[in-house]
mmCIF file of C-alpha atoms in Angstrom:
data_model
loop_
_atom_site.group_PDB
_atom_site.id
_atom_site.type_symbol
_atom_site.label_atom_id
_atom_site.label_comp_id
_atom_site.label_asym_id
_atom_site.label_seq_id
_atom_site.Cartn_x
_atom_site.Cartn_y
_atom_site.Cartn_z
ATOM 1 C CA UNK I 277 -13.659 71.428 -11.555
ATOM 2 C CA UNK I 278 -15.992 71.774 -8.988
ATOM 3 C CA UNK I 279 -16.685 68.267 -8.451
ATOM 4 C CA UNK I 280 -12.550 67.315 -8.059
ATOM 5 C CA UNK I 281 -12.290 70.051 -5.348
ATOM 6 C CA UNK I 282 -15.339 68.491 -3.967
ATOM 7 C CA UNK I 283 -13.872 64.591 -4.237
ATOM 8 C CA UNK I 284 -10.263 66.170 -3.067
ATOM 9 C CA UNK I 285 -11.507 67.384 0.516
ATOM 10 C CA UNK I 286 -13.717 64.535 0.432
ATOM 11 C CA UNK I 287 -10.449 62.122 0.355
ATOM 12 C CA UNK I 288 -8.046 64.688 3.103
ATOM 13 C CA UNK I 289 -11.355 64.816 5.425
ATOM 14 C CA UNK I 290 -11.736 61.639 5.845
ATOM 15 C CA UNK I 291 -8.905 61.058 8.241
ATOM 16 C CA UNK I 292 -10.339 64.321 9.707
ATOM 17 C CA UNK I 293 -13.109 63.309 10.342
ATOM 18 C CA UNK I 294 -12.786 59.537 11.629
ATOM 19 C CA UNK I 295 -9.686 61.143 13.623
ATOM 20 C CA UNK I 296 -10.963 60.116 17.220
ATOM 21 C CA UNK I 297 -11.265 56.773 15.607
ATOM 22 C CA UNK I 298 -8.509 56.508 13.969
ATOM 23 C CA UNK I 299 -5.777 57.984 16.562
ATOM 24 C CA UNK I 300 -7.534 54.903 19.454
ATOM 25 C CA UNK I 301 -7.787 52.176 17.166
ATOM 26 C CA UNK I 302 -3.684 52.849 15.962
ATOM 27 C CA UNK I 303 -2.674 54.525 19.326
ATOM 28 C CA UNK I 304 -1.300 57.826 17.745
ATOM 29 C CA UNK I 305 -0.937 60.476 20.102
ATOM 30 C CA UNK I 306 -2.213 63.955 18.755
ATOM 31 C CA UNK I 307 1.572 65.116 18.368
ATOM 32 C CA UNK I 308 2.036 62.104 15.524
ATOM 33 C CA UNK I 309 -1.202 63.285 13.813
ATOM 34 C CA UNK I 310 -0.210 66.168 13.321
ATOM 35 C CA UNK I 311 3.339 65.086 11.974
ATOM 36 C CA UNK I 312 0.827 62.860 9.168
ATOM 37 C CA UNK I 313 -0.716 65.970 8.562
ATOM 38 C CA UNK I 314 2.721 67.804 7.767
ATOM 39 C CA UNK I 315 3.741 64.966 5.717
ATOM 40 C CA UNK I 316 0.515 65.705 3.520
ATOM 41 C CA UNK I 317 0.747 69.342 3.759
ATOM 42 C CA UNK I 318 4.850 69.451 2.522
ATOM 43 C CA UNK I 319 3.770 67.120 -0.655
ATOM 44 C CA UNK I 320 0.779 69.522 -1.228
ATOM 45 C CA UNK I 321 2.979 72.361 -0.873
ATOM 46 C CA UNK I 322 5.661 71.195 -3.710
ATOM 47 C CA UNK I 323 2.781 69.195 -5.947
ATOM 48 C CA UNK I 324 0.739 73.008 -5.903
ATOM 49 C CA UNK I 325 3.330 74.339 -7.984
ATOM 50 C CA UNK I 326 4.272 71.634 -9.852
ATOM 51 C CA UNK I 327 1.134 70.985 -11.011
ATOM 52 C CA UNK I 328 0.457 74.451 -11.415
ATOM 53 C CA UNK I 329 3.423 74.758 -14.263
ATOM 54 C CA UNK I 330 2.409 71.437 -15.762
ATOM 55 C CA UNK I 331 -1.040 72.293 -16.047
ATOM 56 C CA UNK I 332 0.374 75.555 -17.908
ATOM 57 C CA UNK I 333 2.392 73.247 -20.095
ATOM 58 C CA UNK I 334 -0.232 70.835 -21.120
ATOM 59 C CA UNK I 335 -3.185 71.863 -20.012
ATOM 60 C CA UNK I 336 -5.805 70.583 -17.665
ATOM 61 C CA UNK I 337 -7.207 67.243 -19.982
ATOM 62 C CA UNK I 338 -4.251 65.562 -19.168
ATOM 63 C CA UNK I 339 -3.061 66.785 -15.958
ATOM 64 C CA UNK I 340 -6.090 66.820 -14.247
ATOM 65 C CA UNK I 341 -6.545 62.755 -15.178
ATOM 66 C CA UNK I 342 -3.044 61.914 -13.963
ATOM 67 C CA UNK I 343 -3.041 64.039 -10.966
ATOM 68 C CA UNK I 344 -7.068 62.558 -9.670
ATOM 69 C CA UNK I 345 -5.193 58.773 -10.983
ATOM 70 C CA UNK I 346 -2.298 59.173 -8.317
ATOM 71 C CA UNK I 347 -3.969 60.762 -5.578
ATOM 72 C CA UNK I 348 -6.973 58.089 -6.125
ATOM 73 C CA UNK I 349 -4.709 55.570 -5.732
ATOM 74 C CA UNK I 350 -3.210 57.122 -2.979
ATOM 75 C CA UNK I 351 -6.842 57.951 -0.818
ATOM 76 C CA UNK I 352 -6.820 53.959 -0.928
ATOM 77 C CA UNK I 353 -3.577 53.117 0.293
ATOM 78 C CA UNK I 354 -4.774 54.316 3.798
ATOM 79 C CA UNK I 355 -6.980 51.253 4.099
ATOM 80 C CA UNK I 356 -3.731 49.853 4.699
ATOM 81 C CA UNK I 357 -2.392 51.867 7.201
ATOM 82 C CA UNK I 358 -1.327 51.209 10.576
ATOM 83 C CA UNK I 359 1.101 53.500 12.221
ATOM 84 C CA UNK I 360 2.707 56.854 11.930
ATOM 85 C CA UNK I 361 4.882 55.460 8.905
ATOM 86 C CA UNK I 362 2.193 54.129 6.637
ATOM 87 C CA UNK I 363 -0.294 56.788 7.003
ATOM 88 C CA UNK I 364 2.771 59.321 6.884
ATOM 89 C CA UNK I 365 3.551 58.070 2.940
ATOM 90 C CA UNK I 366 -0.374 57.252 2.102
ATOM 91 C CA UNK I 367 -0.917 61.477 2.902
ATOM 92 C CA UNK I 368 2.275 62.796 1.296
ATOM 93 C CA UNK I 369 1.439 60.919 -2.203
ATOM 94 C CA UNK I 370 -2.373 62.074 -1.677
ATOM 95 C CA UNK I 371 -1.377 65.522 -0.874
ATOM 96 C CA UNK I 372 1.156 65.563 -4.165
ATOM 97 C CA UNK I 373 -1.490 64.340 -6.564
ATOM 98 C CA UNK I 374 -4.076 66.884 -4.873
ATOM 99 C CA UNK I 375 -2.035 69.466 -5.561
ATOM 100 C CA UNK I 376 -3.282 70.027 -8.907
ATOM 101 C CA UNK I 377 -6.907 70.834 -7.970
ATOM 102 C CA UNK I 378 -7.107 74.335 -7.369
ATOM 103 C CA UNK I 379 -4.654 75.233 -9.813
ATOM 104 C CA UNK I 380 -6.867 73.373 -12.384
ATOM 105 C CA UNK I 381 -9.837 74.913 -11.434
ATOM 106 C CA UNK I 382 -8.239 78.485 -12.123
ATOM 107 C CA UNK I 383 -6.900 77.529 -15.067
ATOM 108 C CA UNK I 384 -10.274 76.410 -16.265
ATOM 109 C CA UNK I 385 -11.628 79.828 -15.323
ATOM 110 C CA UNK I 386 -9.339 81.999 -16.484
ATOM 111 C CA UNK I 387 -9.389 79.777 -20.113
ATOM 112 C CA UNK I 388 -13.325 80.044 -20.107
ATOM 113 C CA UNK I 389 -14.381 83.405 -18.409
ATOM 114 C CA UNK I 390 -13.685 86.821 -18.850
ATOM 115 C CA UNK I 391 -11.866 88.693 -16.585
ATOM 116 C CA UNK I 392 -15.104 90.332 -14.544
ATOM 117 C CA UNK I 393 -16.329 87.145 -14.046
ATOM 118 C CA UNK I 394 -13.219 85.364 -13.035
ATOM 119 C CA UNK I 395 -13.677 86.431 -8.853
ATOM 120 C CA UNK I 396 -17.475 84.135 -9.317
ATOM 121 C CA UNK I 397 -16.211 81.781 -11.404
ATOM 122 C CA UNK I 398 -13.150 81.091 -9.098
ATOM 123 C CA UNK I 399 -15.684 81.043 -6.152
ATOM 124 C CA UNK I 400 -17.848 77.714 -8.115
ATOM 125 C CA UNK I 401 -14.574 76.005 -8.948
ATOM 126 C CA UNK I 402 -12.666 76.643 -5.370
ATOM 127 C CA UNK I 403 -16.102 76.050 -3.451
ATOM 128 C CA UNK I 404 -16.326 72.082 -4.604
ATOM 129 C CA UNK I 405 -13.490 72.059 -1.547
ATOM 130 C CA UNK I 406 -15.694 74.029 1.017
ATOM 131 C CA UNK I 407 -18.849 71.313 -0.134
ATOM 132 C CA UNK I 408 -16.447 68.254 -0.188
ATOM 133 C CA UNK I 409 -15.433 69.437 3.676
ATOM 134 C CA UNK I 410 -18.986 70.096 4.402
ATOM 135 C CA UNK I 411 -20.418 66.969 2.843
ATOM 136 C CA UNK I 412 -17.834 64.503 3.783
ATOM 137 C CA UNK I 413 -19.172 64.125 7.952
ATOM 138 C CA UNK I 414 -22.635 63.131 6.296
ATOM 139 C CA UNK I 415 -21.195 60.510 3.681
ATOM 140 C CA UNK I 416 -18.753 59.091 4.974
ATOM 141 C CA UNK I 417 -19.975 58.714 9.213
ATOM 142 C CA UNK I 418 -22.607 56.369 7.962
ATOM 143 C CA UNK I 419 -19.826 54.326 5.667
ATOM 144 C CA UNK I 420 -17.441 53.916 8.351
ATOM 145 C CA UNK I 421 -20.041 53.017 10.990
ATOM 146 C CA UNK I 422 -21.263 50.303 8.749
ATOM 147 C CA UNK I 423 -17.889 49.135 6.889
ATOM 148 C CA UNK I 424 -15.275 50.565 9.403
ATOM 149 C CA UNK I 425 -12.795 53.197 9.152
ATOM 150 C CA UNK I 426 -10.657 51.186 6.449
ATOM 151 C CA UNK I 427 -14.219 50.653 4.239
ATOM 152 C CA UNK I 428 -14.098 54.524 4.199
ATOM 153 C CA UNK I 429 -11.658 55.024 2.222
ATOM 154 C CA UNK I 430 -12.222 52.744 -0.010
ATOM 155 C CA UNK I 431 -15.238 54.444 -1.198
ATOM 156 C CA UNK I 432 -13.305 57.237 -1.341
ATOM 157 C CA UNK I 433 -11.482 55.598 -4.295
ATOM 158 C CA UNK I 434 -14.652 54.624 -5.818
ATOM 159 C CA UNK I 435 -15.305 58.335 -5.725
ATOM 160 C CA UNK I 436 -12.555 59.668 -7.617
ATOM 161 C CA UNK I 437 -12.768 56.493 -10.209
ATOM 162 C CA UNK I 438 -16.348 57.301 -11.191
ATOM 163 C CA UNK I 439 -15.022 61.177 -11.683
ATOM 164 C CA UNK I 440 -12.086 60.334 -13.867
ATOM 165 C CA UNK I 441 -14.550 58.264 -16.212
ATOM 166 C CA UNK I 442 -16.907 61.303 -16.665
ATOM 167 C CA UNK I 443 -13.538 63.901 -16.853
ATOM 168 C CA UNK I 444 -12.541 61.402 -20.216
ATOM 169 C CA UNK I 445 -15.940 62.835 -21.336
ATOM 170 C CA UNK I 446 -16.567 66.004 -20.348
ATOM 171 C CA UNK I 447 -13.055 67.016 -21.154
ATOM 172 C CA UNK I 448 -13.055 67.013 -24.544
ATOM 173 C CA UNK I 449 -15.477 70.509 -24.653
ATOM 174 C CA UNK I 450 -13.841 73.301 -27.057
ATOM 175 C CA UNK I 451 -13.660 76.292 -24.499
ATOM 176 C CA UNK I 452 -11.089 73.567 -22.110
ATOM 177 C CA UNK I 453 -8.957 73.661 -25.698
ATOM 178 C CA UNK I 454 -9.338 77.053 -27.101
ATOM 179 C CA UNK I 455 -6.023 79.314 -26.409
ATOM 180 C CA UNK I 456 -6.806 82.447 -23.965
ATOM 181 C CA UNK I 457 -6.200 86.027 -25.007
ATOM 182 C CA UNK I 458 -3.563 87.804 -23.469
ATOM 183 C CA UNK I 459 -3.728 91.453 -22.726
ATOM 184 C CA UNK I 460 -0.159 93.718 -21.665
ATOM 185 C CA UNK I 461 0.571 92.834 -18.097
ATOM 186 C CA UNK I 462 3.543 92.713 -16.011
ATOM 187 C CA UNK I 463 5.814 89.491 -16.375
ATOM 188 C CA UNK I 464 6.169 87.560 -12.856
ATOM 189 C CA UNK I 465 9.429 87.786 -11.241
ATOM 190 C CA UNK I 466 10.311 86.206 -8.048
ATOM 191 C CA UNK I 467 11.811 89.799 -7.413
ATOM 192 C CA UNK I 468 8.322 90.841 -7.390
ATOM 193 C CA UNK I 469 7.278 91.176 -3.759
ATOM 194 C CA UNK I 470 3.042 90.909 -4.634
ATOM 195 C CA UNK I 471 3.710 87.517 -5.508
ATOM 196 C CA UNK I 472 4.712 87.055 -1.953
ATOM 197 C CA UNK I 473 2.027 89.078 -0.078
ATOM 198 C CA UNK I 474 -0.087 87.059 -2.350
ATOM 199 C CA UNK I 475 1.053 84.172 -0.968
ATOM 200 C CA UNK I 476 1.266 85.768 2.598
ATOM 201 C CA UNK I 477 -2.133 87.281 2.595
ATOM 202 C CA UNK I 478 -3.889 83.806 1.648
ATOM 203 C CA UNK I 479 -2.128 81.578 3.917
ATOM 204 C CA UNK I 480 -1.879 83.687 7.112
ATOM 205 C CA UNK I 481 -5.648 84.966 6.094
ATOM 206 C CA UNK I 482 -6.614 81.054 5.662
ATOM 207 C CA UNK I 483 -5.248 79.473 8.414
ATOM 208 C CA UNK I 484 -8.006 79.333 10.200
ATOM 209 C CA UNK I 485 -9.474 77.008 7.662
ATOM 210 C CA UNK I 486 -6.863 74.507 8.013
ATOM 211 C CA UNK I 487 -7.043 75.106 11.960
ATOM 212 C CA UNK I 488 -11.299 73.769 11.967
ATOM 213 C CA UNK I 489 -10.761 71.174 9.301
ATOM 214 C CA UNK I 490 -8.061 69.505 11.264
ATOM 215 C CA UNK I 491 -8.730 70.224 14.208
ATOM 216 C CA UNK I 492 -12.621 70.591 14.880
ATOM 217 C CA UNK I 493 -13.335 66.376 15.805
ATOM 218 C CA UNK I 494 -10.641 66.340 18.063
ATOM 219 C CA UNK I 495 -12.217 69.407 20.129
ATOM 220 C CA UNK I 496 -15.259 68.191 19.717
ATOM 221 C CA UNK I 497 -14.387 64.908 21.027
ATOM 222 C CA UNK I 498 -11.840 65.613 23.975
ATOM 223 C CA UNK I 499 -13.340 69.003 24.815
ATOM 224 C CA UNK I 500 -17.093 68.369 24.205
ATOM 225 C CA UNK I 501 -16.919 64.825 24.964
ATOM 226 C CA UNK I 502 -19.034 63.694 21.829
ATOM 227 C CA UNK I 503 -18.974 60.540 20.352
ATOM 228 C CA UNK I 504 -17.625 59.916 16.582
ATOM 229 C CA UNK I 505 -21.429 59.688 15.585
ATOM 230 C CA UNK I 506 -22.704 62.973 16.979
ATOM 231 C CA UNK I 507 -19.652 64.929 15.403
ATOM 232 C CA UNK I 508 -20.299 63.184 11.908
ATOM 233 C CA UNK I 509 -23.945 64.577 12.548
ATOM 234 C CA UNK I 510 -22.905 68.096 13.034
ATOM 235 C CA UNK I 511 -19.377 68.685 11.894
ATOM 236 C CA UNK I 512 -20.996 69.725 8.755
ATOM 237 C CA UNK I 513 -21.552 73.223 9.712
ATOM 238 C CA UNK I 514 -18.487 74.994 9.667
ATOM 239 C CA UNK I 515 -17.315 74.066 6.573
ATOM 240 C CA UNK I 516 -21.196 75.962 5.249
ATOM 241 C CA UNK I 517 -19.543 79.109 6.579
ATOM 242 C CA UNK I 518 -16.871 78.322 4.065
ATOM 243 C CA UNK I 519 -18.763 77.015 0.995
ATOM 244 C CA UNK I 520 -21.391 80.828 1.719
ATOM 245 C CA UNK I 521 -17.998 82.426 2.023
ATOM 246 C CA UNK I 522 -16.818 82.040 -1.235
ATOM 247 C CA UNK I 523 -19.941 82.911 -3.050
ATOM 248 C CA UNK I 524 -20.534 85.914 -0.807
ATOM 249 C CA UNK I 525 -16.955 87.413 -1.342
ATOM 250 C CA UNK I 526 -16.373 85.929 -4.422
ATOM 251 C CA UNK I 527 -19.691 88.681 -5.445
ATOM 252 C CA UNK I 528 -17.834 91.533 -3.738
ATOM 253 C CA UNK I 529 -14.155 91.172 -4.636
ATOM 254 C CA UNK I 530 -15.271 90.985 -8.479
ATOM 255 C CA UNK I 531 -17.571 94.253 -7.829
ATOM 256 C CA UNK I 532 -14.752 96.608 -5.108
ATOM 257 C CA UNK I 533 -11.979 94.949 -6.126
ATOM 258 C CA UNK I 534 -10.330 98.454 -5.575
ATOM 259 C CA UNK I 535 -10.616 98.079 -1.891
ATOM 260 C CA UNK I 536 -8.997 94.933 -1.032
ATOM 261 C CA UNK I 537 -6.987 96.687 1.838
ATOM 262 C CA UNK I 538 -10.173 97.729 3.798
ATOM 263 C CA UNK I 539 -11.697 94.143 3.219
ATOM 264 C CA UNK I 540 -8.707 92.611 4.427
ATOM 265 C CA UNK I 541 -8.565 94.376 7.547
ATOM 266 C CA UNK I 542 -11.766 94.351 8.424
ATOM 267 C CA UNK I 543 -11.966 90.074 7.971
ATOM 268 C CA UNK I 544 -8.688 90.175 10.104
ATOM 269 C CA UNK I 545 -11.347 92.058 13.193
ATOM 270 C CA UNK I 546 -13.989 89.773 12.632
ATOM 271 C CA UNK I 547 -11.200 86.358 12.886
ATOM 272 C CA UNK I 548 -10.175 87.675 16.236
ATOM 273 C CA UNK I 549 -13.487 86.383 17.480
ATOM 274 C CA UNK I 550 -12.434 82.218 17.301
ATOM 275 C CA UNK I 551 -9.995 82.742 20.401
ATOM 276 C CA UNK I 552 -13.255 82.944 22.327
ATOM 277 C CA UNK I 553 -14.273 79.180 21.254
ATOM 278 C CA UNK I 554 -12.094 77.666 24.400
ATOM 279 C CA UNK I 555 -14.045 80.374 26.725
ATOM 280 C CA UNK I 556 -17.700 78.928 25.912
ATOM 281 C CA UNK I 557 -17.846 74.862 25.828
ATOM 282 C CA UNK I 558 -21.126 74.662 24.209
ATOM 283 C CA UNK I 559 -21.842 73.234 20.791
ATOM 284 C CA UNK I 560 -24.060 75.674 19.272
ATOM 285 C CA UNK I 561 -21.523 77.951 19.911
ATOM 286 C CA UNK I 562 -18.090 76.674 18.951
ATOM 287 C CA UNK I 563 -20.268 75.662 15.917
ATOM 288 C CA UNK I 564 -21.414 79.135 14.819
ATOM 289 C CA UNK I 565 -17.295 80.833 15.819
ATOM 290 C CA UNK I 566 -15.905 77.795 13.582
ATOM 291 C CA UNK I 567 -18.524 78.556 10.806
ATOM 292 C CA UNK I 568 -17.868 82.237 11.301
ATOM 293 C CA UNK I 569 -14.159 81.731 10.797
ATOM 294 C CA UNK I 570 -14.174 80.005 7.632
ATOM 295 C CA UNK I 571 -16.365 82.139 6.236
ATOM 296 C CA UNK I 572 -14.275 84.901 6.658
ATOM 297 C CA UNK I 573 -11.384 82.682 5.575
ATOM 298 C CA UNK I 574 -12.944 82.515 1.604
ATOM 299 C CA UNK I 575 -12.827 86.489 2.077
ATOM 300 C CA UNK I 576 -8.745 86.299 2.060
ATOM 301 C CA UNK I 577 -8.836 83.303 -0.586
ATOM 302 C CA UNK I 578 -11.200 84.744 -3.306
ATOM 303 C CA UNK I 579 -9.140 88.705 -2.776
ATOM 304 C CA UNK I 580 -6.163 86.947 -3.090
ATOM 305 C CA UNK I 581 -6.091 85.074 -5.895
ATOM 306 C CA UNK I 582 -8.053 87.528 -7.942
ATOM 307 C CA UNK I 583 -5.893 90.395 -7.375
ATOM 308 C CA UNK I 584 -3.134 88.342 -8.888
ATOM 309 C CA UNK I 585 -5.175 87.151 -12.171
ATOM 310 C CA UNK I 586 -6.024 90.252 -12.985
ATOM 311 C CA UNK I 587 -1.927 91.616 -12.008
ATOM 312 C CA UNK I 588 -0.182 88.786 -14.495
ATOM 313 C CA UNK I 589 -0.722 87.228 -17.819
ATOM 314 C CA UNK I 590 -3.043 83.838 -18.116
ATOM 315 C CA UNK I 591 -0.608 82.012 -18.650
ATOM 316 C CA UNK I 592 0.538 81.824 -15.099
ATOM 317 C CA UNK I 593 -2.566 81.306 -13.621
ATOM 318 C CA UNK I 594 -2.138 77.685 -12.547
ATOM 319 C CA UNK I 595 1.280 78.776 -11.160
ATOM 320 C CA UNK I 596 -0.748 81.100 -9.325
ATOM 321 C CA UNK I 597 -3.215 79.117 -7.892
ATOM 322 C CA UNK I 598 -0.399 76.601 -7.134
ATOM 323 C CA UNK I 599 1.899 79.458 -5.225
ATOM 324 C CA UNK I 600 -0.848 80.323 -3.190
ATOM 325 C CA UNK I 601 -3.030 77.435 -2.346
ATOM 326 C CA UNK I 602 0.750 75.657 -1.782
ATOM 327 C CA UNK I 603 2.007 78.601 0.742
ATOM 328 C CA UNK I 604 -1.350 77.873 2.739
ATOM 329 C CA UNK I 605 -0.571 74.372 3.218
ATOM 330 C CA UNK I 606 2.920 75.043 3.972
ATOM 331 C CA UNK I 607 2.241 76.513 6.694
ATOM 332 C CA UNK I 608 -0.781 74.610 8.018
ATOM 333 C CA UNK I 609 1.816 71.787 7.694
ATOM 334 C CA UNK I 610 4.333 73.277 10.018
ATOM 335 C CA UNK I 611 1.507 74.612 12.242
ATOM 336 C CA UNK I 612 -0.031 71.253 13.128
ATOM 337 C CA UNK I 613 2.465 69.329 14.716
ATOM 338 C CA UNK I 614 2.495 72.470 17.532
ATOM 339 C CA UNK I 615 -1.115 72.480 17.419
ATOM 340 C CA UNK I 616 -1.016 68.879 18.228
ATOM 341 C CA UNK I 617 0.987 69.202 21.313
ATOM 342 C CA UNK I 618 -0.950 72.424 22.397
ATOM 343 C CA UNK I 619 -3.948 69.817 22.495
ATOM 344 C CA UNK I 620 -2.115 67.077 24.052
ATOM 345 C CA UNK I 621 -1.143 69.710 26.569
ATOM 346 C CA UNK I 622 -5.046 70.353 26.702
ATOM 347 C CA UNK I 623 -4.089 74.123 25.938
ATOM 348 C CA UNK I 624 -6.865 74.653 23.760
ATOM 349 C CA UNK I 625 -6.771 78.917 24.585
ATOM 350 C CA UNK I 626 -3.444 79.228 23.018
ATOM 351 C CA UNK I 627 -4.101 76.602 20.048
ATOM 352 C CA UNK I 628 -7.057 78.605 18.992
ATOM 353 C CA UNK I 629 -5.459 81.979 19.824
ATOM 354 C CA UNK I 630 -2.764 81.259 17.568
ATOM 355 C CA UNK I 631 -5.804 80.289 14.329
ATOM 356 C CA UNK I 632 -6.995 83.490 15.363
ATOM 357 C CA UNK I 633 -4.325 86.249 15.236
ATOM 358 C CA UNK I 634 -3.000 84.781 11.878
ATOM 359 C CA UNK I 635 -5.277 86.831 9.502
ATOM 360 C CA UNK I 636 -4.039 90.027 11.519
ATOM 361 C CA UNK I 637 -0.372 89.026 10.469
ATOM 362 C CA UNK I 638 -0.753 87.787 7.696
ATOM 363 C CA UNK I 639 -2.691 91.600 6.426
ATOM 364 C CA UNK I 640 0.719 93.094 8.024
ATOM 365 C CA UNK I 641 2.911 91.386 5.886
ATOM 366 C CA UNK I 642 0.197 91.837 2.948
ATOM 367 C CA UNK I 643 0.329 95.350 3.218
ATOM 368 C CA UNK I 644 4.114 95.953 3.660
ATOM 369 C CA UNK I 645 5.685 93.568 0.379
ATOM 370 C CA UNK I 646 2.432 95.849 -1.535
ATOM 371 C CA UNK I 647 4.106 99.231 -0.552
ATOM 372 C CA UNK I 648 7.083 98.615 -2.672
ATOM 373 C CA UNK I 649 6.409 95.837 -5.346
ATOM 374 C CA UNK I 650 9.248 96.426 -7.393
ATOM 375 C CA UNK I 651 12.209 96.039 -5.346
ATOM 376 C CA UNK I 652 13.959 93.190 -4.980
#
């Protein structure tokens, strides 16, 4: 599960990444990048669920190799791409398909682990996206200098095709068959207002995330005035604040899970400091605020998600990680089209002011749908 979070952000970075590239060579505007983006984050936000409940259904054998099939197919299809249109439907299939990693790889843990392990064991399987993000500038800049933009992708299809040949294998392992065992817990209801500050408190806490990823090679390149090469050298570094992140907090939500409130506000301080980025226009520095940012991000992600395992039955845990991981994208998806124009507008100081205040709101909302969880 690791691995298919790692191929996933390997196949929605690449167009990230080769952004610069990619936006001169088709003559998209920043504004229709981020309407490609929202077409990939609205398919991500319905497939979360969706795969989430089918993954519940029949398990994560079969789902996972049909969901990796489509969205393999899918991280192809952009070789063909040429305008706002193409790469519009190539993203919203990818996004759809991808929306069964994360609710796989908490299925998987919640099947195989017990339940004071589950924080760490969510942290390895959610962290393949943090190393995909991190990894991908030092793959795939050397592809796409050699092979072109286009060749990119293309070996990110490779990728996921070598994957689904070892899942065929590896898949077949008792502990991914044997039936989990179900202590008394409270049934979800939509009527149940934690399932929405879960929801809230991950993708308000997380924005951020999608802010850098996104974002990052377009500052770095109008703002900074590097070339495509030098950001594929160092655009690498944020997402290791991430990948640290979840290890890190994944270790201290499964040992004070008790005190979720504190740790919340205290990562919603510390995300305040990324509206400073615009203010310094040095590398080293945006660097370290962008890897600071995400690694407070996999604070919000790991307290989130294992609050709510340990709050409902199994069962739903793919649900779960579909609800949340999908409410995250949601919003990044409606976020980015703004974003976009903030950046055509060249008002960088309000685009990352914005990334920054949303882990502040999204702890207000967290804490008020917690103070009375069973009203309606």
């Amino acid at each position: 599960m690791l691995l298919v979070s790692v191929i996933s952000y390997i196949d929605r970075n690449t167009l990230a990444l080769l952004a610069p590239t990619i936006l001169k060579e088709t003559h998209l505007t920043n504004q229709q990048y981020g309407w490609v983006i929202l077409a990939f984050s609205i398919a991500y936000t319905v497939g979360n669920p969706v795969w989430g409940w089918i993954l519940d259904q029949v398990g994560v054998r079969r789902g996972m190799a049909a969901s990796v099939s489509l969205w393999t197919l899918a991280s192809v299809s952009h070789a063909f791409a040429a305008g706002i249109g193409s790469f519009g439907l190539a993203r919203a299939v990818l996004g759809f398909g991808e929306g069964a990693t994360f609710p796989g790889g908490l299925r998987t843990v919640v099947q195989t682990l017990p339940a004071e392990m589950r924080a760490r064991g969510t942290a390895l399987a959610y962290s393949g996206g943090s190393l995909g993000a991190l990894i991908t500038p030092l793959v795939v800049t050397p592809i796409a200098a050699a092979f072109g933009w286009r060749g990119a992708f293309w070996f990110t299809g490779a990728v996921g095709a070598l994957w689904l040949a070892g899942w065929g294998l590896l898949s077949r392992g008792e502990k991914l068959r044997a039936a989990t065992v179900e202590v008394e817990k409270a049934e979800m209801r939509w009527t149940d207002r934690r399932i929405w500050a879960f929801m809230a408190i991950y993708a308000l806490g997380a924005f951020p995330l999608g802010f850098v990823i996104y974002q990052a090679s377009l500052y770095l390149s109008q703002v900074l005035q590097l070339p495509q090469t030098t950001i594929g050298k160092v655009l690498w570094i944020p997402p290791l604040g991430w990948e640290t992140g979840y290890f890190f907090w994944g270790w201290i939500v499964d040992r004070y899970s008790g005190s979720l409130g504190k740790l919340y506000g205290g990562l919603a301080v510390l995300s305040l400091s990324l509206a400073a980025a615009p203010l310094l226009r040095t590398l080293p520095a945006t660097l370290a605020l962008m890897f600071f940012a995400m690694f407070l991000c996999a604070g919000f992600m790991m307290g989130s998600v294992a609050q709510a395992t340990r709050m409902y039955p199994s069962r739903y845990s793919g649900l779960i990680a579909g609800l949340t991981s999908g409410a995250w994208s949601a919003l990044v998806g409606v976020a980015m089209p703004g974003i976009g124009k903030l950046f055509d507008l060249h008002w960088y100081g309000v685009a990352f002011g914005i990334a920054a205040v949303a882990p502040a709101a999204g702890v207000l909302v967290w804490a008020g749908l917690m103070r009375s969880p069973d009203q309606a």
